[in-house]
Amino acid sequence: MTGCPFFIAAPNLLHRIRNPPIEVEQLDPISHLSFNIFIALANGSQQMYNNIKEALQRYDNRIVLDSYFIVKSRMERMTGVFKVMADMCTNGCIAYTGPFSHLEACSVCNEPRYLEHTSTCKKKKPRKQFTTIPLASQVQAQWLSCEGAECMCYLTQKTAEILRNTDIDNNIVINSYKDICHGSDYLEAVLEGRMQEDDTVVMFSLDGAQLYRDKESNCWFFIWILLNLSPEIRYKKKYILPGGFIPGPNKPGNLESFLLPSFRHLSALQKGGTTSLGQFTMQMNSHPPFFPLWDS
């Protein structure tokens, strides 16, 4: 990958994006059990996992589950889902990104950015942060397995089928409009060479959610949808890629400042592509995400 996601500073995370795994990680029986328990406790705490780990070991001292940290790290490697934190106004007015990144107080409500007792320290501690989940490693993970790579070939295969359906004047004939691949914007991008075979096509979506009955528990989340996948599966939870989370209770004020890390990351991918190994073709490919824009 030649482009660099500007907001990813941790060397190990950058290395993961630039050098993705070339095969699915194999788990031994104990690691597989650890993984299954971790997933079953998705809404639980680290302490709950440790309690089960200790209970199993008391039952049979040969059953020593992997530590919570090891399982979590393996989950990140296998799914490509890891978080990047950024500071935000405690009232949700702005995110301290782009032109606001140098501010020490909110330009709207004037609330301080950092906890008071750390404001004069070398390492200041922010009062509030939001989460961005980079797209690149998640796309790489989708291409990694045979099943995932085969599913990602839907759009390429459907596009080729559409381009073959022409009349006597060699004009493309579309009998029904059912998916993005039937749209004129997409087909123009393909015919003009802006879209290549197996390029990654993504759609972005943002919404708010009330987590509990208490209205103070609002949050906003954003996701990426892989349009390379068939419409039958692309909207299922298993295939939707998380993009990030903005804590409430207030609605984000300057929304663009919260989305800036995601879209700068996307821009870097469009310029440089993401290195991934497609198990279905067994070739190294560069997949620059195509982000179609539709008028509202």
CSV table of C-alpha atoms in Angstrom, one decimal:
chain,number,residue,atom,x,y,z
A,1,MET,CA,0.0,0.0,0.0
A,2,THR,CA,1.6,3.3,-1.1
A,3,GLY,CA,-1.0,5.6,0.5
A,4,CYS,CA,-0.8,6.2,4.2
A,5,PRO,CA,-3.8,6.5,6.4
A,6,PHE,CA,-2.8,9.7,8.1
A,7,PHE,CA,-4.6,9.2,11.4
A,8,ILE,CA,-3.1,5.7,12.2
A,9,ALA,CA,0.1,6.5,14.2
A,10,ALA,CA,0.7,3.1,15.8
A,11,PRO,CA,3.5,1.3,13.9
A,12,ASN,CA,1.9,-2.2,14.5
A,13,LEU,CA,-1.4,-1.1,13.0
A,14,LEU,CA,0.2,0.5,9.9
A,15,HIS,CA,2.3,-2.7,9.5
A,16,ARG,CA,-0.9,-4.8,9.6
A,17,ILE,CA,-2.5,-2.7,6.8
A,18,ARG,CA,0.7,-2.7,4.6
A,19,ASN,CA,1.5,-6.3,5.2
A,20,PRO,CA,-1.8,-8.2,5.7
A,21,PRO,CA,-1.8,-12.0,6.5
A,22,ILE,CA,-1.7,-14.2,3.4
A,23,GLU,CA,-3.7,-17.1,4.9
A,24,VAL,CA,-6.4,-17.6,7.5
A,25,GLU,CA,-4.9,-18.2,10.9
A,26,GLN,CA,-5.4,-21.8,12.2
A,27,LEU,CA,-6.5,-22.3,15.8
A,28,ASP,CA,-5.7,-25.2,18.1
A,29,PRO,CA,-8.6,-26.7,20.1
A,30,ILE,CA,-8.0,-24.6,23.2
A,31,SER,CA,-7.6,-21.4,21.2
A,32,HIS,CA,-10.8,-22.3,19.3
A,33,LEU,CA,-12.6,-22.7,22.6
A,34,SER,CA,-11.2,-19.4,23.9
A,35,PHE,CA,-12.4,-17.7,20.7
A,36,ASN,CA,-15.9,-19.2,21.0
A,37,ILE,CA,-16.2,-18.1,24.7
A,38,PHE,CA,-14.9,-14.6,23.8
A,39,ILE,CA,-17.6,-14.3,21.1
A,40,ALA,CA,-20.3,-15.6,23.3
A,41,LEU,CA,-19.4,-12.9,25.9
A,42,ALA,CA,-19.5,-10.1,23.3
A,43,ASN,CA,-21.6,-8.0,25.6
A,44,GLY,CA,-19.8,-9.1,28.7
A,45,SER,CA,-16.8,-7.9,30.6
A,46,GLN,CA,-13.2,-9.0,30.7
A,47,GLN,CA,-13.8,-10.1,34.3
A,48,MET,CA,-16.6,-12.5,33.0
A,49,TYR,CA,-14.2,-14.1,30.6
A,50,ASN,CA,-11.6,-14.5,33.3
A,51,ASN,CA,-14.1,-16.0,35.7
A,52,ILE,CA,-15.0,-18.7,33.1
A,53,LYS,CA,-11.3,-19.3,32.4
A,54,GLU,CA,-10.7,-19.9,36.1
A,55,ALA,CA,-13.8,-22.1,36.5
A,56,LEU,CA,-12.8,-24.3,33.6
A,57,GLN,CA,-9.3,-24.6,35.0
A,58,ARG,CA,-10.7,-25.7,38.4
A,59,TYR,CA,-12.8,-28.3,36.6
A,60,ASP,CA,-9.8,-29.6,34.7
A,61,ASN,CA,-6.4,-28.1,35.2
A,62,ARG,CA,-5.4,-29.1,31.6
A,63,ILE,CA,-8.0,-26.6,30.2
A,64,VAL,CA,-6.0,-23.4,30.2
A,65,LEU,CA,-7.8,-20.8,28.0
A,66,ASP,CA,-5.8,-18.1,26.2
A,67,SER,CA,-5.7,-14.8,28.1
A,68,TYR,CA,-8.3,-12.2,27.3
A,69,PHE,CA,-5.6,-10.0,25.8
A,70,ILE,CA,-4.4,-12.8,23.4
A,71,VAL,CA,-7.9,-13.6,22.3
A,72,LYS,CA,-8.7,-10.0,21.7
A,73,SER,CA,-5.5,-9.4,19.7
A,74,ARG,CA,-6.1,-12.5,17.6
A,75,MET,CA,-9.7,-11.3,17.0
A,76,GLU,CA,-8.3,-8.0,15.6
A,77,ARG,CA,-5.8,-9.8,13.4
A,78,MET,CA,-8.4,-12.2,11.9
A,79,THR,CA,-11.2,-9.7,11.4
A,80,GLY,CA,-9.2,-6.6,10.7
A,81,VAL,CA,-11.3,-4.7,13.2
A,82,PHE,CA,-9.3,-2.4,15.4
A,83,LYS,CA,-10.0,1.0,16.8
A,84,VAL,CA,-8.3,4.4,16.5
A,85,MET,CA,-9.3,7.0,19.1
A,86,ALA,CA,-9.6,10.7,18.6
A,87,ASP,CA,-10.5,13.6,20.9
A,88,MET,CA,-13.9,15.3,20.8
A,89,CYS,CA,-15.7,18.1,22.6
A,90,THR,CA,-17.3,16.8,25.8
A,91,ASN,CA,-20.6,18.3,24.5
A,92,GLY,CA,-20.3,16.8,21.0
A,93,CYS,CA,-19.8,20.1,19.3
A,94,ILE,CA,-16.7,19.2,17.3
A,95,ALA,CA,-14.0,16.5,16.9
A,96,TYR,CA,-10.5,17.7,17.3
A,97,THR,CA,-9.5,16.8,13.8
A,98,GLY,CA,-8.4,18.7,10.7
A,99,PRO,CA,-8.6,22.5,11.3
A,100,PHE,CA,-9.6,21.8,15.0
A,101,SER,CA,-6.8,19.5,15.8
A,102,HIS,CA,-4.6,22.1,17.5
A,103,LEU,CA,-7.4,23.6,19.7
A,104,GLU,CA,-7.2,23.1,23.5
A,105,ALA,CA,-10.9,24.2,24.0
A,106,CYS,CA,-14.1,23.8,21.9
A,107,SER,CA,-14.6,26.7,19.5
A,108,VAL,CA,-18.3,26.4,20.0
A,109,CYS,CA,-19.0,26.0,23.8
A,110,ASN,CA,-15.5,26.8,25.0
A,111,GLU,CA,-15.3,23.6,27.1
A,112,PRO,CA,-11.7,22.5,27.7
A,113,ARG,CA,-10.4,19.6,25.7
A,114,TYR,CA,-8.3,18.0,28.4
A,115,LEU,CA,-8.9,17.0,32.0
A,116,GLU,CA,-7.9,19.9,34.2
A,117,HIS,CA,-5.3,18.0,36.3
A,118,THR,CA,-3.5,16.9,33.1
A,119,SER,CA,-3.7,20.1,31.1
A,120,THR,CA,-0.1,21.1,32.1
A,121,CYS,CA,1.3,17.6,31.8
A,122,LYS,CA,3.5,16.4,28.9
A,123,LYS,CA,0.9,13.7,28.2
A,124,LYS,CA,-2.5,15.4,28.4
A,125,LYS,CA,-5.6,13.2,28.9
A,126,PRO,CA,-8.7,14.1,26.8
A,127,ARG,CA,-12.1,14.4,28.5
A,128,LYS,CA,-13.9,12.6,25.8
A,129,GLN,CA,-13.0,10.6,22.6
A,130,PHE,CA,-14.8,8.9,19.7
A,131,THR,CA,-13.8,5.7,17.8
A,132,THR,CA,-12.9,5.3,14.2
A,133,ILE,CA,-12.4,1.8,12.7
A,134,PRO,CA,-10.2,1.8,9.6
A,135,LEU,CA,-11.6,0.3,6.5
A,136,ALA,CA,-8.5,-1.1,4.9
A,137,SER,CA,-7.8,-4.1,7.2
A,138,GLN,CA,-11.5,-5.1,7.2
A,139,VAL,CA,-11.5,-5.3,3.4
A,140,GLN,CA,-8.3,-7.3,3.5
A,141,ALA,CA,-9.9,-9.8,5.9
A,142,GLN,CA,-12.9,-10.2,3.6
A,143,TRP,CA,-10.6,-11.2,0.7
A,144,LEU,CA,-8.5,-13.5,2.9
A,145,SER,CA,-10.7,-16.6,3.0
A,146,CYS,CA,-11.9,-18.6,0.0
A,147,GLU,CA,-15.5,-18.0,1.0
A,148,GLY,CA,-15.0,-14.3,1.4
A,149,ALA,CA,-13.1,-13.9,-1.8
A,150,GLU,CA,-15.7,-15.8,-3.8
A,151,CYS,CA,-18.5,-13.6,-2.3
A,152,MET,CA,-16.5,-10.5,-3.3
A,153,CYS,CA,-16.5,-11.6,-6.9
A,154,TYR,CA,-20.3,-11.0,-7.3
A,155,LEU,CA,-20.0,-7.5,-8.6
A,156,THR,CA,-17.3,-8.3,-11.1
A,157,GLN,CA,-19.2,-11.3,-12.5
A,158,LYS,CA,-22.5,-9.4,-12.6
A,159,THR,CA,-20.8,-6.4,-14.4
A,160,ALA,CA,-19.3,-8.7,-17.0
A,161,GLU,CA,-22.7,-10.3,-17.6
A,162,ILE,CA,-24.3,-6.8,-18.1
A,163,LEU,CA,-21.6,-5.7,-20.5
A,164,ARG,CA,-22.1,-8.8,-22.6
A,165,ASN,CA,-25.8,-8.0,-23.0
A,166,THR,CA,-25.8,-5.6,-26.0
A,167,ASP,CA,-28.1,-4.9,-29.0
A,168,ILE,CA,-27.1,-5.0,-32.7
A,169,ASP,CA,-25.6,-1.5,-32.3
A,170,ASN,CA,-23.4,-2.7,-29.5
A,171,ASN,CA,-25.4,-0.6,-26.9
A,172,ILE,CA,-25.7,-2.1,-23.4
A,173,VAL,CA,-29.3,-3.4,-22.8
A,174,ILE,CA,-30.6,-3.4,-19.3
A,175,ASN,CA,-33.9,-5.2,-18.9
A,176,SER,CA,-34.4,-4.3,-15.2
A,177,TYR,CA,-32.6,-2.2,-12.6
A,178,LYS,CA,-32.0,-4.2,-9.5
A,179,ASP,CA,-28.5,-3.2,-8.2
A,180,ILE,CA,-25.7,-0.7,-8.4
A,181,CYS,CA,-24.2,-2.5,-11.3
A,182,HIS,CA,-27.3,-1.5,-13.4
A,183,GLY,CA,-26.8,2.2,-12.8
A,184,SER,CA,-25.3,4.6,-15.4
A,185,ASP,CA,-22.8,6.2,-13.0
A,186,TYR,CA,-21.3,2.8,-12.1
A,187,LEU,CA,-21.2,1.5,-15.7
A,188,GLU,CA,-19.7,4.8,-16.9
A,189,ALA,CA,-16.9,4.4,-14.4
A,190,VAL,CA,-16.3,0.8,-15.6
A,191,LEU,CA,-16.3,1.8,-19.3
A,192,GLU,CA,-14.0,4.8,-18.7
A,193,GLY,CA,-11.5,2.6,-16.8
A,194,ARG,CA,-12.0,4.3,-13.4
A,195,MET,CA,-13.3,1.0,-12.1
A,196,GLN,CA,-11.1,-2.1,-12.6
A,197,GLU,CA,-11.9,-5.8,-12.0
A,198,ASP,CA,-12.2,-6.7,-8.4
A,199,ASP,CA,-11.9,-3.1,-7.2
A,200,THR,CA,-13.6,-2.6,-3.8
A,201,VAL,CA,-16.9,-0.6,-4.0
A,202,VAL,CA,-18.2,0.8,-0.7
A,203,MET,CA,-21.3,2.6,0.6
A,204,PHE,CA,-21.3,4.7,3.7
A,205,SER,CA,-24.1,5.0,6.2
A,206,LEU,CA,-24.6,6.9,9.5
A,207,ASP,CA,-27.4,6.8,12.1
A,208,GLY,CA,-28.1,7.4,15.7
A,209,ALA,CA,-29.2,4.8,18.3
A,210,GLN,CA,-30.7,4.9,21.8
A,211,LEU,CA,-28.8,2.1,23.7
A,212,TYR,CA,-31.1,1.9,26.7
A,213,ARG,CA,-34.4,3.3,27.9
A,214,ASP,CA,-32.5,6.2,29.5
A,215,LYS,CA,-32.4,8.8,26.7
A,216,GLU,CA,-29.0,9.9,28.0
A,217,SER,CA,-27.5,6.8,26.5
A,218,ASN,CA,-27.6,7.9,22.9
A,219,CYS,CA,-24.8,7.3,20.5
A,220,TRP,CA,-24.1,7.6,16.7
A,221,PHE,CA,-22.5,5.0,14.6
A,222,PHE,CA,-21.4,4.7,11.0
A,223,ILE,CA,-20.8,1.7,8.8
A,224,TRP,CA,-19.4,0.6,5.5
A,225,ILE,CA,-21.4,-1.6,3.1
A,226,LEU,CA,-19.5,-3.7,0.6
A,227,LEU,CA,-21.3,-3.4,-2.7
A,228,ASN,CA,-19.1,-6.1,-4.2
A,229,LEU,CA,-21.2,-8.6,-2.3
A,230,SER,CA,-24.6,-9.9,-3.5
A,231,PRO,CA,-27.6,-7.9,-2.3
A,232,GLU,CA,-28.8,-11.1,-0.6
A,233,ILE,CA,-25.9,-10.9,1.9
A,234,ARG,CA,-24.3,-7.4,1.9
A,235,TYR,CA,-26.8,-6.0,4.4
A,236,LYS,CA,-26.5,-8.8,6.9
A,237,LYS,CA,-24.7,-8.1,10.1
A,238,LYS,CA,-22.0,-10.7,9.3
A,239,TYR,CA,-20.9,-8.7,6.3
A,240,ILE,CA,-21.4,-5.1,7.4
A,241,LEU,CA,-18.1,-3.3,8.3
A,242,PRO,CA,-18.1,-1.0,11.3
A,243,GLY,CA,-16.8,2.5,10.6
A,244,GLY,CA,-16.9,4.1,14.0
A,245,PHE,CA,-18.9,5.3,17.1
A,246,ILE,CA,-19.6,8.7,18.5
A,247,PRO,CA,-20.8,8.8,22.1
A,248,GLY,CA,-23.7,11.0,23.1
A,249,PRO,CA,-25.8,12.1,24.7
A,250,ASN,CA,-25.7,15.2,22.4
A,251,LYS,CA,-26.0,14.9,18.6
A,252,PRO,CA,-22.7,15.5,16.9
A,253,GLY,CA,-22.5,19.2,16.0
A,254,ASN,CA,-19.8,19.6,13.2
A,255,LEU,CA,-20.4,16.1,11.8
A,256,GLU,CA,-17.7,16.5,9.1
A,257,SER,CA,-15.0,16.8,11.8
A,258,PHE,CA,-16.0,13.4,13.2
A,259,LEU,CA,-16.0,11.7,9.8
A,260,LEU,CA,-12.8,13.3,8.6
A,261,PRO,CA,-10.5,10.5,9.8
A,262,SER,CA,-12.6,7.9,7.9
A,263,PHE,CA,-12.8,9.8,4.7
A,264,ARG,CA,-9.1,10.8,4.7
A,265,HIS,CA,-8.3,7.1,5.3
A,266,LEU,CA,-10.6,6.3,2.3
A,267,SER,CA,-8.9,8.9,0.2
A,268,ALA,CA,-5.5,7.3,1.0
A,269,LEU,CA,-6.8,3.9,-0.1
A,270,GLN,CA,-8.2,5.3,-3.3
A,271,LYS,CA,-4.7,6.7,-4.2
A,272,GLY,CA,-2.7,3.8,-2.9
A,273,GLY,CA,-5.0,0.8,-2.8
A,274,THR,CA,-4.8,-1.9,-0.1
A,275,THR,CA,-2.6,-4.9,-0.5
A,276,SER,CA,-4.5,-8.2,-0.1
A,277,LEU,CA,-4.2,-11.8,-1.1
A,278,GLY,CA,-7.4,-13.0,-2.9
A,279,GLN,CA,-7.5,-16.7,-2.1
A,280,PHE,CA,-10.0,-17.2,-4.9
A,281,THR,CA,-7.5,-16.0,-7.6
A,282,MET,CA,-4.3,-16.5,-5.5
A,283,GLN,CA,-2.8,-13.3,-6.8
A,284,MET,CA,-1.7,-10.1,-5.0
A,285,ASN,CA,-4.0,-7.3,-6.0
A,286,SER,CA,-4.4,-3.6,-5.2
A,287,HIS,CA,-8.0,-2.7,-4.6
A,288,PRO,CA,-8.7,1.1,-4.5
A,289,PRO,CA,-12.1,1.6,-3.0
A,290,PHE,CA,-14.7,3.3,-5.3
A,291,PHE,CA,-17.0,5.6,-3.4
A,292,PRO,CA,-20.0,6.4,-5.7
A,293,LEU,CA,-21.9,9.7,-4.9
A,294,TRP,CA,-25.6,10.0,-5.5
A,295,ASP,CA,-27.6,13.2,-5.5
A,296,SER,CA,-30.1,13.3,-2.6
